[in-house]
Short mmCIF file of C-alpha atoms in Angstrom, two decimals:
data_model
loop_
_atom_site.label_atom_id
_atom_site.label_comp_id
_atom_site.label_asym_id
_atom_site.label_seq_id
_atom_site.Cartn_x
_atom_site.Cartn_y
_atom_site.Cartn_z
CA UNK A 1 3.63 -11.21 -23.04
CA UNK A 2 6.19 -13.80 -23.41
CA UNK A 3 9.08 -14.00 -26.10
CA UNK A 4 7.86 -15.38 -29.39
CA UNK A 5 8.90 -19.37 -28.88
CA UNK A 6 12.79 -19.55 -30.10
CA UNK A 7 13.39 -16.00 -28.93
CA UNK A 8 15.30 -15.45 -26.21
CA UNK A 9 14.76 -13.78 -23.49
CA UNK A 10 16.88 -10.27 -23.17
CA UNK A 11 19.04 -9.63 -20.17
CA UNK A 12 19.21 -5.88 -18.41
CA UNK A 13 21.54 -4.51 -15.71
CA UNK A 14 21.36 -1.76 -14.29
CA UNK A 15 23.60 0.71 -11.43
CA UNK A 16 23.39 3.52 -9.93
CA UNK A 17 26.50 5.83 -9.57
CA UNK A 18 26.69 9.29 -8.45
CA UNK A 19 22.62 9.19 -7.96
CA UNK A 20 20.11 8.83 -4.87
CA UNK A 21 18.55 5.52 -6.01
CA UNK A 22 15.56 7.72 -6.97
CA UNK A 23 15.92 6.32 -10.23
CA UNK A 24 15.99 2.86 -9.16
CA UNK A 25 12.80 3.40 -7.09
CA UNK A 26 10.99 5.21 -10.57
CA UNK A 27 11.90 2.01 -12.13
CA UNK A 28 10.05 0.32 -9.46
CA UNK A 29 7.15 2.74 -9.89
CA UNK A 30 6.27 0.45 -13.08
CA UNK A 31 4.37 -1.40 -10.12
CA UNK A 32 2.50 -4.62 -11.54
CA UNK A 33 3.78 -4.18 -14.87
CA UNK A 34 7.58 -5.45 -13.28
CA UNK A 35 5.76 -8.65 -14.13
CA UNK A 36 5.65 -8.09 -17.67
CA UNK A 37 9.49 -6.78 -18.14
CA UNK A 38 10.26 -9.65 -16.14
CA UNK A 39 8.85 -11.77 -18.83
CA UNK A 40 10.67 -10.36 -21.48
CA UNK A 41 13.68 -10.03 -19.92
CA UNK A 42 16.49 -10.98 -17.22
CA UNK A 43 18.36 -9.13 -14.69
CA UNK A 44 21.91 -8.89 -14.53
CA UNK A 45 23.88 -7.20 -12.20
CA UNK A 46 21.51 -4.68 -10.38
CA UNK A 47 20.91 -3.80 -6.70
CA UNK A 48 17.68 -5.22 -7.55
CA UNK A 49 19.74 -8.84 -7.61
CA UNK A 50 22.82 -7.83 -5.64
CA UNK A 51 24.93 -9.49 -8.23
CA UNK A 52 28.17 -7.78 -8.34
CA UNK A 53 29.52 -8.22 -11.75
CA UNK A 54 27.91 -7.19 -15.17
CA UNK A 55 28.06 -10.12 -17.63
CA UNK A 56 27.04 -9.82 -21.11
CA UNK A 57 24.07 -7.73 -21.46
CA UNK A 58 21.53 -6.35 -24.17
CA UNK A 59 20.40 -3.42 -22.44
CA UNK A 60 22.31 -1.00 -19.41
CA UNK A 61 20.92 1.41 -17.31
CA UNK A 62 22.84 3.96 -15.73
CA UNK A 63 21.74 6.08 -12.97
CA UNK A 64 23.88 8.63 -11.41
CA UNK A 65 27.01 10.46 -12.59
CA UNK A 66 30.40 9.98 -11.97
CA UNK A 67 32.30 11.44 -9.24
CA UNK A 68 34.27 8.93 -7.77
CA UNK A 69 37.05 6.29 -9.49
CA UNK A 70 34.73 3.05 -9.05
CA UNK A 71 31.96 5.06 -10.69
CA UNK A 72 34.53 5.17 -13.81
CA UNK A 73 35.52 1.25 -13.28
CA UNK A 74 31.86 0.40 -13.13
CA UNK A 75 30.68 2.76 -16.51
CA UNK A 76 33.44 1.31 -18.45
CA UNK A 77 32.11 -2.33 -17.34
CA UNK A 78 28.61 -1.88 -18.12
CA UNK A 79 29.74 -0.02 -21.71
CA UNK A 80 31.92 -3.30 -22.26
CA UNK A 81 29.43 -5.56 -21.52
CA UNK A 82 26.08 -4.29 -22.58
CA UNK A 83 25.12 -3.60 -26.34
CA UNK A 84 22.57 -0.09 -25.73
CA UNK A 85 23.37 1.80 -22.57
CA UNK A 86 21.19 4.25 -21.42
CA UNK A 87 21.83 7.54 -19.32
CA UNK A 88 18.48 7.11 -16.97
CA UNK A 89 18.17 10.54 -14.85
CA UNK A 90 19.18 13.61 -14.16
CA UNK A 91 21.93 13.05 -12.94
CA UNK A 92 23.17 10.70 -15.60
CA UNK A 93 22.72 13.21 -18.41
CA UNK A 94 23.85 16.27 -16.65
CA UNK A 95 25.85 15.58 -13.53
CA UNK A 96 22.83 16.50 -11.64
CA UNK A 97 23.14 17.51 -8.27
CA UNK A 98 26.11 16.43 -7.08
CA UNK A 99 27.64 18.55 -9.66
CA UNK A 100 26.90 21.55 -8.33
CA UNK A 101 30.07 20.57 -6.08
CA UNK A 102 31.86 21.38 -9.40
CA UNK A 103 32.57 24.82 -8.70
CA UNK A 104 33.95 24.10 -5.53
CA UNK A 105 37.41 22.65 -4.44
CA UNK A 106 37.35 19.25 -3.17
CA UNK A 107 40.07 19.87 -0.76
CA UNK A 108 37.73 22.46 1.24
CA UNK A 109 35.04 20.58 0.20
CA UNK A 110 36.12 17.66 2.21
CA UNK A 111 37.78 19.70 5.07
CA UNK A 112 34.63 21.36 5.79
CA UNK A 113 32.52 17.96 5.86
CA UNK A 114 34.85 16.03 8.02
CA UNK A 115 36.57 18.62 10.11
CA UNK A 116 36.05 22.55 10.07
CA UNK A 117 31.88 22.20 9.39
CA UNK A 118 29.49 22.96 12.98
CA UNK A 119 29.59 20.20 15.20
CA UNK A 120 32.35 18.37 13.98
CA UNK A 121 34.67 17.21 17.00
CA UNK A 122 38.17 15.42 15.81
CA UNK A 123 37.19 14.42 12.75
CA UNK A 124 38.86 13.45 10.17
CA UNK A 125 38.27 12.84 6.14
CA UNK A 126 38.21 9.13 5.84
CA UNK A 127 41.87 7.26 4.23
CA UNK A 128 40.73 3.59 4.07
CA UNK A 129 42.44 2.23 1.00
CA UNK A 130 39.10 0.58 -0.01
CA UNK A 131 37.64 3.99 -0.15
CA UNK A 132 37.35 4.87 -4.12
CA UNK A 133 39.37 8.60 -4.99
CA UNK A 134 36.79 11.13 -5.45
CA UNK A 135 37.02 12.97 -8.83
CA UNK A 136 37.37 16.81 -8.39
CA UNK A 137 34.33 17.40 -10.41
CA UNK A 138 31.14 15.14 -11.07
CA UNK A 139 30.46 14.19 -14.86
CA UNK A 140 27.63 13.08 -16.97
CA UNK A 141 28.00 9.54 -18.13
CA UNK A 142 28.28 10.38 -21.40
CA UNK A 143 31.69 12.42 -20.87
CA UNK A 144 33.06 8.87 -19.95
CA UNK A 145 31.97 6.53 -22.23
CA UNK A 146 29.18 6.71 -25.30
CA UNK A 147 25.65 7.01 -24.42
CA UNK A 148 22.87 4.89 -26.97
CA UNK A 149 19.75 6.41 -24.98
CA UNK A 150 19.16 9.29 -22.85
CA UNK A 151 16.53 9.26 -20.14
CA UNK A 152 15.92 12.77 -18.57
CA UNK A 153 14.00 13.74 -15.69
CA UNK A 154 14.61 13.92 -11.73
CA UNK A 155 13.62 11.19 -11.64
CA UNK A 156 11.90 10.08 -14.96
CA UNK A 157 8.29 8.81 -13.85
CA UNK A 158 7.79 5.44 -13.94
CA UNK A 159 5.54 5.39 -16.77
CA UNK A 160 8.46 7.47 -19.39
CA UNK A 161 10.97 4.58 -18.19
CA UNK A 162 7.86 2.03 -18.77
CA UNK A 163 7.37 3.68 -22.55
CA UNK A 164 11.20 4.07 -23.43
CA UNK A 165 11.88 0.68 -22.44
CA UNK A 166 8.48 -1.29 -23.80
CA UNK A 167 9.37 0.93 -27.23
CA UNK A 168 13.31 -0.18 -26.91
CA UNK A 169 11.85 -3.90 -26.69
CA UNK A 170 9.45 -4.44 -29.34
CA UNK A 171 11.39 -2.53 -31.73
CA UNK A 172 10.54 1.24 -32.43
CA UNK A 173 12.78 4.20 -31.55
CA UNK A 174 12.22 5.41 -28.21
CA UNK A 175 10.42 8.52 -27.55
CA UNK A 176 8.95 10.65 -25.05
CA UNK A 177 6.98 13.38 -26.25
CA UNK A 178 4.46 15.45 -23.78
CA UNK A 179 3.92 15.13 -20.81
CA UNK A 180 6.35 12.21 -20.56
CA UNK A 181 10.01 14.09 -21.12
CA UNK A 182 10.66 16.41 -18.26
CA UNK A 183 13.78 17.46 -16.29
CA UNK A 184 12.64 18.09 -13.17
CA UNK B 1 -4.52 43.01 -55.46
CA UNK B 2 -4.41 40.47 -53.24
CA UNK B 3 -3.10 40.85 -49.44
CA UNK B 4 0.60 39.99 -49.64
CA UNK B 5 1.54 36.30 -48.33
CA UNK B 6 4.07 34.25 -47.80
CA UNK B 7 4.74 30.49 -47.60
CA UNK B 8 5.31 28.73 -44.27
CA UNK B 9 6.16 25.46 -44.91
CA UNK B 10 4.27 25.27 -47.39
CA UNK B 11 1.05 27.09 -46.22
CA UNK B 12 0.02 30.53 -47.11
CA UNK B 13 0.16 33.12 -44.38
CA UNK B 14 -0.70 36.18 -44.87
CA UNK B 15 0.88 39.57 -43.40
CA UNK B 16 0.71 43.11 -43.66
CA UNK B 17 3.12 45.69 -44.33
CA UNK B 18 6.50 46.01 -41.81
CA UNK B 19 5.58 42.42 -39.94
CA UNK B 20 8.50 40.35 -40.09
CA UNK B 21 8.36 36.53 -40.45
CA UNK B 22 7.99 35.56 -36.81
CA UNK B 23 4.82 38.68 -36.70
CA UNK B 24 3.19 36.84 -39.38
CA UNK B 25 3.60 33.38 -37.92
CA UNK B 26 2.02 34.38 -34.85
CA UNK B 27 -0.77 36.36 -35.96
CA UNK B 28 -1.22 32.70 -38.49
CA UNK B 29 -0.78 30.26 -35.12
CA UNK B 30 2.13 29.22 -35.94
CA UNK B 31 5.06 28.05 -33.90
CA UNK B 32 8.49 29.43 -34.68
CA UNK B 33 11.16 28.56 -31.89
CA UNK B 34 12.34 31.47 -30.14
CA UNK B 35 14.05 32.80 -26.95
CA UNK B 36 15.44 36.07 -27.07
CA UNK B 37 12.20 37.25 -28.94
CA UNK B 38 9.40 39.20 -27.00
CA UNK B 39 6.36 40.68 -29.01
CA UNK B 40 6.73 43.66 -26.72
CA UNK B 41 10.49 44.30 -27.61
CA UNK B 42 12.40 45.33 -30.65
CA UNK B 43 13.88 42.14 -32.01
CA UNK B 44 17.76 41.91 -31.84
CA UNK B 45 17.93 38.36 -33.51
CA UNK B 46 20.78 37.36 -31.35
CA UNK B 47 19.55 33.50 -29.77
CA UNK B 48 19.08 32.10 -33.43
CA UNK B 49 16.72 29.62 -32.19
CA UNK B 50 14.08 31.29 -34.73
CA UNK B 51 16.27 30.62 -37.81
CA UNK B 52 14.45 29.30 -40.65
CA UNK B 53 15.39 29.33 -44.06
CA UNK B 54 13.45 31.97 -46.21
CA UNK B 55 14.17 31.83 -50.11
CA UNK B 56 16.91 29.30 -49.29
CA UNK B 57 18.81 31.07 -46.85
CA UNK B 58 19.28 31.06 -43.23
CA UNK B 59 18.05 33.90 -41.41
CA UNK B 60 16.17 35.37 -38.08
CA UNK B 61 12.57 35.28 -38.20
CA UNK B 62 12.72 37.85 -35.63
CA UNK B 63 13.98 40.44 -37.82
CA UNK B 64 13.68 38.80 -41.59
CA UNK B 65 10.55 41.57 -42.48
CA UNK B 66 8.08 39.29 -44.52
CA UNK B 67 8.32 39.60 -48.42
CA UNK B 68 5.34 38.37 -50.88
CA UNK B 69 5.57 35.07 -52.18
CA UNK B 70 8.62 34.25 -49.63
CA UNK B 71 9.35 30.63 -49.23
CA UNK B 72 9.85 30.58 -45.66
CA UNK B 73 11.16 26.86 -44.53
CA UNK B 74 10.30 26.41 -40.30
CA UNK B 75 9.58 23.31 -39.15
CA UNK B 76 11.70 20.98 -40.86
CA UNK B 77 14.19 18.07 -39.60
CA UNK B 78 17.69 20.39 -40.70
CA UNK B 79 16.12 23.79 -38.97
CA UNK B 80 15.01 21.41 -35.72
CA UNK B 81 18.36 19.86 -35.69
CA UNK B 82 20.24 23.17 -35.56
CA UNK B 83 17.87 24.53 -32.60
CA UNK B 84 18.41 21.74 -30.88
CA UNK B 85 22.26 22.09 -31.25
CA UNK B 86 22.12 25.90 -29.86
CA UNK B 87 19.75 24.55 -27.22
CA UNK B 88 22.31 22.46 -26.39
CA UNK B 89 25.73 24.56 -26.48
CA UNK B 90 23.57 26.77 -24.29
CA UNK B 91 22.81 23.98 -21.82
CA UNK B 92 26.44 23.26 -21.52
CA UNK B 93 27.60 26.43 -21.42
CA UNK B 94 25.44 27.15 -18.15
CA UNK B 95 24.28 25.43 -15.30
CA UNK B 96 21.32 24.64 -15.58
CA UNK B 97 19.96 22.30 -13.18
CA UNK B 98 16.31 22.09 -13.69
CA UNK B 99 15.32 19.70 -10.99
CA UNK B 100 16.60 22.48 -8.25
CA UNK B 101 15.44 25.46 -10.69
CA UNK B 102 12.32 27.38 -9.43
CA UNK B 103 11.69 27.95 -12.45
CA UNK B 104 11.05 25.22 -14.02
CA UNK B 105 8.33 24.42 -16.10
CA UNK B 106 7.45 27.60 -16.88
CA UNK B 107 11.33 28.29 -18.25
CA UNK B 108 11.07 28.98 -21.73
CA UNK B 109 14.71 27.38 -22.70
CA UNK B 110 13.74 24.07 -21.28
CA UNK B 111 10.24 24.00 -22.64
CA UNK B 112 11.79 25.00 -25.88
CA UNK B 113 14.37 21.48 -25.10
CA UNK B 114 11.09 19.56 -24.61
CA UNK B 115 9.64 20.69 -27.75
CA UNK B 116 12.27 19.90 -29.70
CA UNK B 117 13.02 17.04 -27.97
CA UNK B 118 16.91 17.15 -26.38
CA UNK B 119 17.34 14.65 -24.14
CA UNK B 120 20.80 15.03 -23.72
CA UNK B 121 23.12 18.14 -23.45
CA UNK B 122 25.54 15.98 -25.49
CA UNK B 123 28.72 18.54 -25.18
CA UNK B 124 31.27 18.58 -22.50
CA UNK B 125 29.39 20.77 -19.75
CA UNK B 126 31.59 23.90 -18.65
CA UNK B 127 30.31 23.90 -15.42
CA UNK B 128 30.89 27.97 -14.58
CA UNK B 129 31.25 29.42 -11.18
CA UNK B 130 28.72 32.10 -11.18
CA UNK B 131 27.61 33.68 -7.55
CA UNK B 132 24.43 34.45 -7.06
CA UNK B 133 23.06 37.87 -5.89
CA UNK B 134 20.54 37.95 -3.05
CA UNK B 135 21.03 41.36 -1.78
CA UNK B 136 18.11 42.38 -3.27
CA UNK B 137 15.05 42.18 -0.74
CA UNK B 138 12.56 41.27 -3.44
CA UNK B 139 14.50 39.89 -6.18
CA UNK B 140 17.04 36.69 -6.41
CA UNK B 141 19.73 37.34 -9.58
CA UNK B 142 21.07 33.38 -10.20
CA UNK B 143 23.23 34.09 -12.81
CA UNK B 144 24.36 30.37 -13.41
CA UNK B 145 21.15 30.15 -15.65
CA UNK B 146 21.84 33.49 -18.02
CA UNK B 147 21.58 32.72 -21.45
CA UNK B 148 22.46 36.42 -22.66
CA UNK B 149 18.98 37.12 -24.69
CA UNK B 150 18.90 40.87 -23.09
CA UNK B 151 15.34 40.91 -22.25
CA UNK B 152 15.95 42.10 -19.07
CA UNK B 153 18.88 44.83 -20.37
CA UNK B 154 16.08 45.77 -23.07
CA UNK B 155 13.18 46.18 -20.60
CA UNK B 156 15.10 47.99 -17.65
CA UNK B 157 16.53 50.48 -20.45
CA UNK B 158 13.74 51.04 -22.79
CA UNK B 159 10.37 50.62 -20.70
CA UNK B 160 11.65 51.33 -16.89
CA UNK B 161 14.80 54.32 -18.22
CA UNK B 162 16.50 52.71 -15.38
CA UNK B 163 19.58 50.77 -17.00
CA UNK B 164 19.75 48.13 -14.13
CA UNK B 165 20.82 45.82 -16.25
CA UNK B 166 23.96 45.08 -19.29
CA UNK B 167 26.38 42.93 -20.90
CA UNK B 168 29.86 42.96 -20.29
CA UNK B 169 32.65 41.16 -21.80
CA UNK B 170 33.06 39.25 -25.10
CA UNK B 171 32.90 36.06 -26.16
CA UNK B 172 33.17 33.26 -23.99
CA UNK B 173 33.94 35.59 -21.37
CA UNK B 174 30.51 38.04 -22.04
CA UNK B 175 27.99 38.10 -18.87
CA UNK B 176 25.10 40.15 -17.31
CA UNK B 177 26.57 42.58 -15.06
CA UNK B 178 24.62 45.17 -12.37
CA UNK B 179 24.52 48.41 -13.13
CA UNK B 180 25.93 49.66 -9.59
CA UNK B 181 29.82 50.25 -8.39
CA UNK B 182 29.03 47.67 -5.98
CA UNK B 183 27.52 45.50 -8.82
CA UNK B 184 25.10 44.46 -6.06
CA UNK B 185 21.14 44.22 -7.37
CA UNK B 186 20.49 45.83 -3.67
CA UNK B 187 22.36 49.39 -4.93
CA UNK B 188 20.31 49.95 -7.68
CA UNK B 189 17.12 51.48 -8.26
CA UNK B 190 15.84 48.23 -9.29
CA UNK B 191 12.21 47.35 -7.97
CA UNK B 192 9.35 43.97 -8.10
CA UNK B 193 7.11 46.40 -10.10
CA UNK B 194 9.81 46.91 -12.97
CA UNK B 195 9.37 45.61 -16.38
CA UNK B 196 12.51 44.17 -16.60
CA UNK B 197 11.64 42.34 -12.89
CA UNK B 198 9.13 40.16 -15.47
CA UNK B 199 11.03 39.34 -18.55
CA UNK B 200 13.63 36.77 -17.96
CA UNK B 201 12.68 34.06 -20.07
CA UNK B 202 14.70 31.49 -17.76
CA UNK B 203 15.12 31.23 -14.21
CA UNK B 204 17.77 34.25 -13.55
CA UNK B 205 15.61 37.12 -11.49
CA UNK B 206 13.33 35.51 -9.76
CA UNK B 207 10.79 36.70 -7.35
CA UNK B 208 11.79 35.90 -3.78
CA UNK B 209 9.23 33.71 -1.44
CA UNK B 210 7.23 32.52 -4.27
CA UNK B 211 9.44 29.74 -5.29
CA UNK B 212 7.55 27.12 -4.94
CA UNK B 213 3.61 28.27 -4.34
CA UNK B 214 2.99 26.50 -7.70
CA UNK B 215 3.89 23.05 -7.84
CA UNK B 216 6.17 21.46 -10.29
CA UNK B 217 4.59 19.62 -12.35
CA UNK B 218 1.06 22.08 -12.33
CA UNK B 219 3.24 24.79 -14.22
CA UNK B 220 2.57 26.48 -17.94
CA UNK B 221 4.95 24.16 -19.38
CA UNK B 222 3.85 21.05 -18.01
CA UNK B 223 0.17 21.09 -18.87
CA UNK B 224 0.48 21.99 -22.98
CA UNK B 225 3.85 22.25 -24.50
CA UNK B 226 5.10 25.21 -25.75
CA UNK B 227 4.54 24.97 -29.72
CA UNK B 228 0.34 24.86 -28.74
CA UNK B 229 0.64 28.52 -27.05
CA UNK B 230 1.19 30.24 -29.77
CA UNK B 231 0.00 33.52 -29.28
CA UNK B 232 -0.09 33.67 -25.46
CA UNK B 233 1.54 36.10 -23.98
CA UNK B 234 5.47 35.04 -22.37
CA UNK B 235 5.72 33.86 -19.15
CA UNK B 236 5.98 36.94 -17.14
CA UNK B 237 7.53 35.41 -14.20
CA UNK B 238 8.52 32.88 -11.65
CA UNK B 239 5.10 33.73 -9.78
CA UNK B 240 3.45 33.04 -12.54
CA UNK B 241 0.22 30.96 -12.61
CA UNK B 242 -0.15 27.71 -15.03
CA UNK B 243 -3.81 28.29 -16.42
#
């Protein structure tokens, strides 16, 4: 199903933040039919093309929350540079479950990890520069910057990303009725 | 004379004397949103997911008793928009994590969010520090997932006299609270075979060891959604069985 002749082709990046990849790996669940959304469109910066930088983009998908600084830097980039942006998991449109640090402090939190937990001999919580801040609590995406589409689901199956996106591209509103919308 | 009827969206549905609006729907098969609502307790009318607008006004189809020739408005875009809203603020105002939930799909609030289609909680989430209570043997109390419809307060007071259960608070600040000094499930009189063990319409007292016996995905929820069950009796449970 190529582009009508003239048309071009779209371009899609995607991330994942404060997520598990699991996403990213639904997205892959499309199996064969990667063929066809390769057809209609390009990828941008992804891990799927390990290109670092989001250029100028028609359609963003975010997996993951925010918890950490560069998770803010690299929202703000995609919601610059693509047109629809779309919360794609759990995680994404809730927090998810790294958020259910938020009730904890980080200070402990991080204590406990690197130093105080079982089995932890001279540890220490890691101070390299290049290290992005952790927030002191994990946020939906859409608590950052504005959200066009939201994906639920942990993680959505491949075939609700397949329909949201196929109904995205040729035009109609997306929509997942039964048994394609789920949270868990 | 005729049996007295009103109008559902447009369709005639009849009822008899002292049903309210939400009675007559359900006798009629039809779908009203609700979650604090349980055919086997007096309606309080406090979730307002089950507003619809009868002779032009807002009110609880829970407790609005049915009136001949009533215009009843239900399943419209305004009265869907508005659910979805509460279904939200109540999201937020939570924490409800379904993925890690045992109860999920057969929780009534998020097959409720899949009927009417939220896909996002779209408010600032508030993220509450709620402990859990485990003391219990049989019983698991995760508050983080309350959404203050009383079931369980009306069941362990009117059907098991045992008062396990209440509100405290107001407000923002209002939560379900354990009716012992210790305010520990464990000190009560509180048992699997109460009433009130079987009402929570979300996943607050749950059953302990049965978490997972049913797999996601195979629950009530996620084999017909919830406006096609009309009729069926509540979920009971986190034990229980999809059909």
């Amino acid at each position: 199903m190529n582009p009508p002749v003239g048309q071009r082709k779209l371009r899609l990046a995607t991330t994942s933040l404060a997520g598990c990849f699991g996403c990213h790996m639904s997205l892959l669940d499309i199996d064969e039919r990667l063929f066809e959304l390769l057809d209609r469109v390009d990828l941008d910066r992804s891990p799927l093309t390990d290109i670092k930088r989001c250029g100028p983009c028609d359609i963003g998908l975010i997996e993951g929350g925010i918890c950490n600084a560069e998770n803010v830097h690299v929202l703000r980039e995609f919601r610059q540079q693509c047109k629809v942006l779309i919360a794609l998991g759990a995680c994404a449109v809730n927090g998810g479950l790294p958020a259910q640090r938020n009730h904890l402090d980080l200070g402990q939190c991080l204590q406990e990890v690197y130093r105080t937990g079982p089995g932890i001999v001279g540890g220490q919580v890691p101070n390299d520069p290049e290290l992005p801040l952790p927030l002191n609590q994990v946020h939906p995406v859409h608590e950052i910057v504005r959200i066009d589409y939201f994906i639920p689901g942990c993680p959505p199956s491949g075939d609700a990303i397949w329909k949201f996106l196929t109904d995205l591209l040729d035009g109609r509103t997306p929509r997942l009725g039964h048994p394609l919308l789920h949270f868990d | 004379m005729n049996a007295p009827s009103l109008l559902l969206d447009g369709l005639p549905v009849p009822f008899s004397d002292g049903q309210t609006i939400m009675e007559a729907a359900t006798v009629a098969g039809i779908f009203i949103p609700h979650l604090c609502h349980h055919p086997e307790f007096k309606p309080q009318g406090s979730c307002k997911l089950c507003t619809v607008k009868a002779n032009g006004r807002y009110v609880s189809a829970c407790t609005m008793p049915a009136k001949d020739g009533m215009e009843v408005e239900n399943n419209s875009p305004d009265l869907n928009d508005k659910r979805r809203t509460l279904l939200q603020m109540l999201f937020v105002e939570g924490n409800h994590f379904c993925p890690s939930c045992e109860k999920s799909g057969n929780c009534l609030l998020q097959a409720l969010a899949y009927e009417l289609e939220m896909l996002t909680p779209h408010f600032t989430q508030f993220y509450p520090d709620r402990p859990v209570d485990a003391s219990h043997p049989e019983v698991l109390l995760d508050f983080n997932r309350c959404i203050l419809c009383e079931l369980c307060v009306r069941a362990s007071r009117d059907v098991d006299r045992k008062n396990v259960f209440a509100l405290s608070g107001r407000g923002i600040g209002k939560h379900l609270i354990v009716n012992a000094e210790s305010g520990r499930l464990a000190d009560t009189g509180f048992s699997l075979a109460d009433k009130a063990a079987h009402v929570c319409p979300v996943g607050v007292i749950l059953e302990k060891r049965q978490g997972f016996l049913q797999p996601i995905g195979c629950r009530r929820y996620d084999l017909q959604p919830i406006g096609m069950q009309v009729g069926r009796p509540p979920a009971t449970g986190s034990s229980e069985q999809g059909s």
